């Protein structure tokens, strides 16, 4: 019969398991594509957003980078989901990386015009 000490150690190990999983370093590449329903005004962002974006999680710090100088830190907003808001051409773009999805996804939305770009990890 397991002792109370063994049960307590097992409980601590189970509690720490998500922290160990989240601490893994990850790098994923995404090539965003415009959503089919985007309006004409969304095309102005294509030259910046349809480039390859790299999401990196290293030592618990997340960031997204793309050619052309797009580089921003991301915050954990729910388990395996990171987000940031970028300013581009006077618009605010919500960037969300979902590492829990299979495959991993990167989504960018501009809510005022209803623009959206998405990608799965390459």
PDB file of C-alpha atoms in Angstrom:
ATOM      1  CA  UNK A   1       0.000   0.000   0.000  1.00  0.00           C
ATOM      2  CA  UNK A   2       1.518   3.377  -0.958  1.00  0.00           C
ATOM      3  CA  UNK A   3       2.489   5.620   1.863  1.00  0.00           C
ATOM      4  CA  UNK A   4       1.266   9.178   2.284  1.00  0.00           C
ATOM      5  CA  UNK A   5       4.768  10.345   1.367  1.00  0.00           C
ATOM      6  CA  UNK A   6       4.628   8.511  -1.983  1.00  0.00           C
ATOM      7  CA  UNK A   7       1.167   9.880  -2.707  1.00  0.00           C
ATOM      8  CA  UNK A   8       2.341  13.426  -1.982  1.00  0.00           C
ATOM      9  CA  UNK A   9       5.377  13.014  -4.259  1.00  0.00           C
ATOM     10  CA  UNK A  10       3.163  11.689  -7.049  1.00  0.00           C
ATOM     11  CA  UNK A  11       0.808  14.651  -6.661  1.00  0.00           C
ATOM     12  CA  UNK A  12       3.719  17.103  -6.887  1.00  0.00           C
ATOM     13  CA  UNK A  13       5.043  15.358 -10.009  1.00  0.00           C
ATOM     14  CA  UNK A  14       1.625  15.542 -11.694  1.00  0.00           C
ATOM     15  CA  UNK A  15       1.278  19.223 -10.755  1.00  0.00           C
ATOM     16  CA  UNK A  16       4.705  20.058 -12.203  1.00  0.00           C
ATOM     17  CA  UNK A  17       4.201  18.117 -15.450  1.00  0.00           C
ATOM     18  CA  UNK A  18       2.432  20.977 -17.314  1.00  0.00           C
ATOM     19  CA  UNK A  19       5.271  23.330 -16.362  1.00  0.00           C
ATOM     20  CA  UNK A  20       7.831  20.936 -17.800  1.00  0.00           C
ATOM     21  CA  UNK A  21       5.842  20.570 -21.025  1.00  0.00           C
ATOM     22  CA  UNK A  22       5.413  24.342 -21.386  1.00  0.00           C
ATOM     23  CA  UNK A  23       9.121  24.938 -20.819  1.00  0.00           C
ATOM     24  CA  UNK A  24      10.108  23.162 -24.063  1.00  0.00           C
ATOM     25  CA  UNK A  25      11.747  25.359 -26.675  1.00  0.00           C
ATOM     26  CA  UNK A  26       9.821  25.488 -29.959  1.00  0.00           C
ATOM     27  CA  UNK A  27      10.384  27.071 -33.338  1.00  0.00           C
ATOM     28  CA  UNK A  28       7.762  26.956 -36.088  1.00  0.00           C
ATOM     29  CA  UNK A  29       7.556  28.599 -39.522  1.00  0.00           C
ATOM     30  CA  UNK A  30       4.294  29.841 -41.015  1.00  0.00           C
ATOM     31  CA  UNK A  31       3.426  31.341 -44.413  1.00  0.00           C
ATOM     32  CA  UNK A  32       0.237  33.341 -43.913  1.00  0.00           C
ATOM     33  CA  UNK A  33      -2.458  33.394 -46.587  1.00  0.00           C
ATOM     34  CA  UNK A  34      -5.393  35.767 -46.874  1.00  0.00           C
ATOM     35  CA  UNK A  35      -8.790  34.362 -45.882  1.00  0.00           C
ATOM     36  CA  UNK A  36     -11.146  33.903 -48.848  1.00  0.00           C
ATOM     37  CA  UNK A  37     -13.745  36.353 -47.479  1.00  0.00           C
ATOM     38  CA  UNK A  38     -11.390  39.324 -47.050  1.00  0.00           C
ATOM     39  CA  UNK A  39     -12.523  42.617 -48.543  1.00  0.00           C
ATOM     40  CA  UNK A  40     -10.470  44.573 -51.091  1.00  0.00           C
ATOM     41  CA  UNK A  41      -9.059  46.849 -48.352  1.00  0.00           C
ATOM     42  CA  UNK A  42      -7.250  43.906 -46.762  1.00  0.00           C
ATOM     43  CA  UNK A  43      -4.916  43.498 -49.728  1.00  0.00           C
ATOM     44  CA  UNK A  44      -2.844  46.476 -48.529  1.00  0.00           C
ATOM     45  CA  UNK A  45      -1.445  44.282 -45.728  1.00  0.00           C
ATOM     46  CA  UNK A  46      -0.604  41.279 -47.946  1.00  0.00           C
ATOM     47  CA  UNK A  47       2.941  42.313 -48.833  1.00  0.00           C
ATOM     48  CA  UNK A  48       3.881  42.282 -45.153  1.00  0.00           C
ATOM     49  CA  UNK A  49       1.723  39.452 -43.874  1.00  0.00           C
ATOM     50  CA  UNK A  50       2.130  36.826 -46.611  1.00  0.00           C
ATOM     51  CA  UNK A  51       5.853  36.436 -45.914  1.00  0.00           C
ATOM     52  CA  UNK A  52       7.263  33.604 -43.829  1.00  0.00           C
ATOM     53  CA  UNK A  53       6.772  34.214 -40.102  1.00  0.00           C
ATOM     54  CA  UNK A  54       8.767  32.386 -37.462  1.00  0.00           C
ATOM     55  CA  UNK A  55       7.341  31.758 -34.012  1.00  0.00           C
ATOM     56  CA  UNK A  56       9.960  30.976 -31.368  1.00  0.00           C
ATOM     57  CA  UNK A  57       9.475  29.928 -27.761  1.00  0.00           C
ATOM     58  CA  UNK A  58      12.789  29.859 -25.923  1.00  0.00           C
ATOM     59  CA  UNK A  59      13.325  29.840 -22.170  1.00  0.00           C
ATOM     60  CA  UNK A  60       9.635  30.675 -21.666  1.00  0.00           C
ATOM     61  CA  UNK A  61       9.810  33.795 -23.898  1.00  0.00           C
ATOM     62  CA  UNK A  62       7.711  33.800 -27.093  1.00  0.00           C
ATOM     63  CA  UNK A  63       8.150  35.994 -30.156  1.00  0.00           C
ATOM     64  CA  UNK A  64       7.059  36.196 -33.773  1.00  0.00           C
ATOM     65  CA  UNK A  65       9.361  37.500 -36.519  1.00  0.00           C
ATOM     66  CA  UNK A  66       9.030  38.085 -40.248  1.00  0.00           C
ATOM     67  CA  UNK A  67      11.083  39.639 -43.015  1.00  0.00           C
ATOM     68  CA  UNK A  68      10.553  43.369 -43.300  1.00  0.00           C
ATOM     69  CA  UNK A  69      11.084  44.129 -39.641  1.00  0.00           C
ATOM     70  CA  UNK A  70       7.977  42.593 -38.073  1.00  0.00           C
ATOM     71  CA  UNK A  71       9.241  41.428 -34.701  1.00  0.00           C
ATOM     72  CA  UNK A  72       7.212  41.299 -31.502  1.00  0.00           C
ATOM     73  CA  UNK A  73       7.122  39.522 -28.152  1.00  0.00           C
ATOM     74  CA  UNK A  74       4.047  37.404 -27.471  1.00  0.00           C
ATOM     75  CA  UNK A  75       2.297  36.645 -24.196  1.00  0.00           C
ATOM     76  CA  UNK A  76       0.785  33.385 -23.028  1.00  0.00           C
ATOM     77  CA  UNK A  77      -3.002  33.927 -23.021  1.00  0.00           C
ATOM     78  CA  UNK A  78      -4.126  30.342 -22.390  1.00  0.00           C
ATOM     79  CA  UNK A  79      -2.371  26.973 -22.347  1.00  0.00           C
ATOM     80  CA  UNK A  80      -0.256  26.695 -25.533  1.00  0.00           C
ATOM     81  CA  UNK A  81      -1.750  29.902 -27.014  1.00  0.00           C
ATOM     82  CA  UNK A  82       0.319  33.080 -27.421  1.00  0.00           C
ATOM     83  CA  UNK A  83      -0.870  36.491 -28.607  1.00  0.00           C
ATOM     84  CA  UNK A  84       0.221  40.031 -29.375  1.00  0.00           C
ATOM     85  CA  UNK A  85      -1.157  43.137 -31.062  1.00  0.00           C
ATOM     86  CA  UNK A  86       0.893  44.698 -33.856  1.00  0.00           C
ATOM     87  CA  UNK A  87       0.478  48.191 -35.271  1.00  0.00           C
ATOM     88  CA  UNK A  88       0.797  48.224 -39.071  1.00  0.00           C
ATOM     89  CA  UNK A  89      -0.183  51.100 -41.331  1.00  0.00           C
ATOM     90  CA  UNK A  90      -2.474  52.599 -38.702  1.00  0.00           C
ATOM     91  CA  UNK A  91      -4.240  49.277 -38.101  1.00  0.00           C
ATOM     92  CA  UNK A  92      -4.080  47.021 -35.062  1.00  0.00           C
ATOM     93  CA  UNK A  93      -3.465  43.390 -35.951  1.00  0.00           C
ATOM     94  CA  UNK A  94      -4.208  40.644 -33.448  1.00  0.00           C
ATOM     95  CA  UNK A  95      -1.638  37.860 -33.850  1.00  0.00           C
ATOM     96  CA  UNK A  96      -2.347  34.474 -32.229  1.00  0.00           C
ATOM     97  CA  UNK A  97      -0.114  31.393 -32.280  1.00  0.00           C
ATOM     98  CA  UNK A  98      -1.878  28.206 -31.186  1.00  0.00           C
ATOM     99  CA  UNK A  99       0.710  25.557 -30.375  1.00  0.00           C
ATOM    100  CA  UNK A 100      -1.929  23.191 -29.007  1.00  0.00           C
ATOM    101  CA  UNK A 101      -3.639  22.872 -32.389  1.00  0.00           C
ATOM    102  CA  UNK A 102      -2.667  19.979 -34.636  1.00  0.00           C
ATOM    103  CA  UNK A 103      -1.033  21.258 -36.751  1.00  0.00           C
ATOM    104  CA  UNK A 104       0.150  24.449 -35.025  1.00  0.00           C
ATOM    105  CA  UNK A 105      -1.548  27.602 -36.355  1.00  0.00           C
ATOM    106  CA  UNK A 106      -0.815  31.308 -36.688  1.00  0.00           C
ATOM    107  CA  UNK A 107      -3.726  33.702 -37.216  1.00  0.00           C
ATOM    108  CA  UNK A 108      -3.707  37.464 -37.829  1.00  0.00           C
ATOM    109  CA  UNK A 109      -6.923  39.496 -37.729  1.00  0.00           C
ATOM    110  CA  UNK A 110      -7.755  43.162 -38.228  1.00  0.00           C
ATOM    111  CA  UNK A 111     -11.154  43.588 -36.620  1.00  0.00           C
ATOM    112  CA  UNK A 112     -12.242  46.973 -38.029  1.00  0.00           C
ATOM    113  CA  UNK A 113     -12.222  45.756 -41.647  1.00  0.00           C
ATOM    114  CA  UNK A 114     -12.757  42.093 -40.865  1.00  0.00           C
ATOM    115  CA  UNK A 115      -9.446  41.064 -42.448  1.00  0.00           C
ATOM    116  CA  UNK A 116      -7.930  37.692 -41.591  1.00  0.00           C
ATOM    117  CA  UNK A 117      -4.805  35.727 -42.533  1.00  0.00           C
ATOM    118  CA  UNK A 118      -3.973  32.237 -41.372  1.00  0.00           C
ATOM    119  CA  UNK A 119      -1.334  29.532 -41.661  1.00  0.00           C
ATOM    120  CA  UNK A 120      -0.421  26.130 -40.368  1.00  0.00           C
ATOM    121  CA  UNK A 121       3.158  25.271 -39.427  1.00  0.00           C
ATOM    122  CA  UNK A 122       5.392  24.235 -42.316  1.00  0.00           C
TER     123      UNK A 122
END
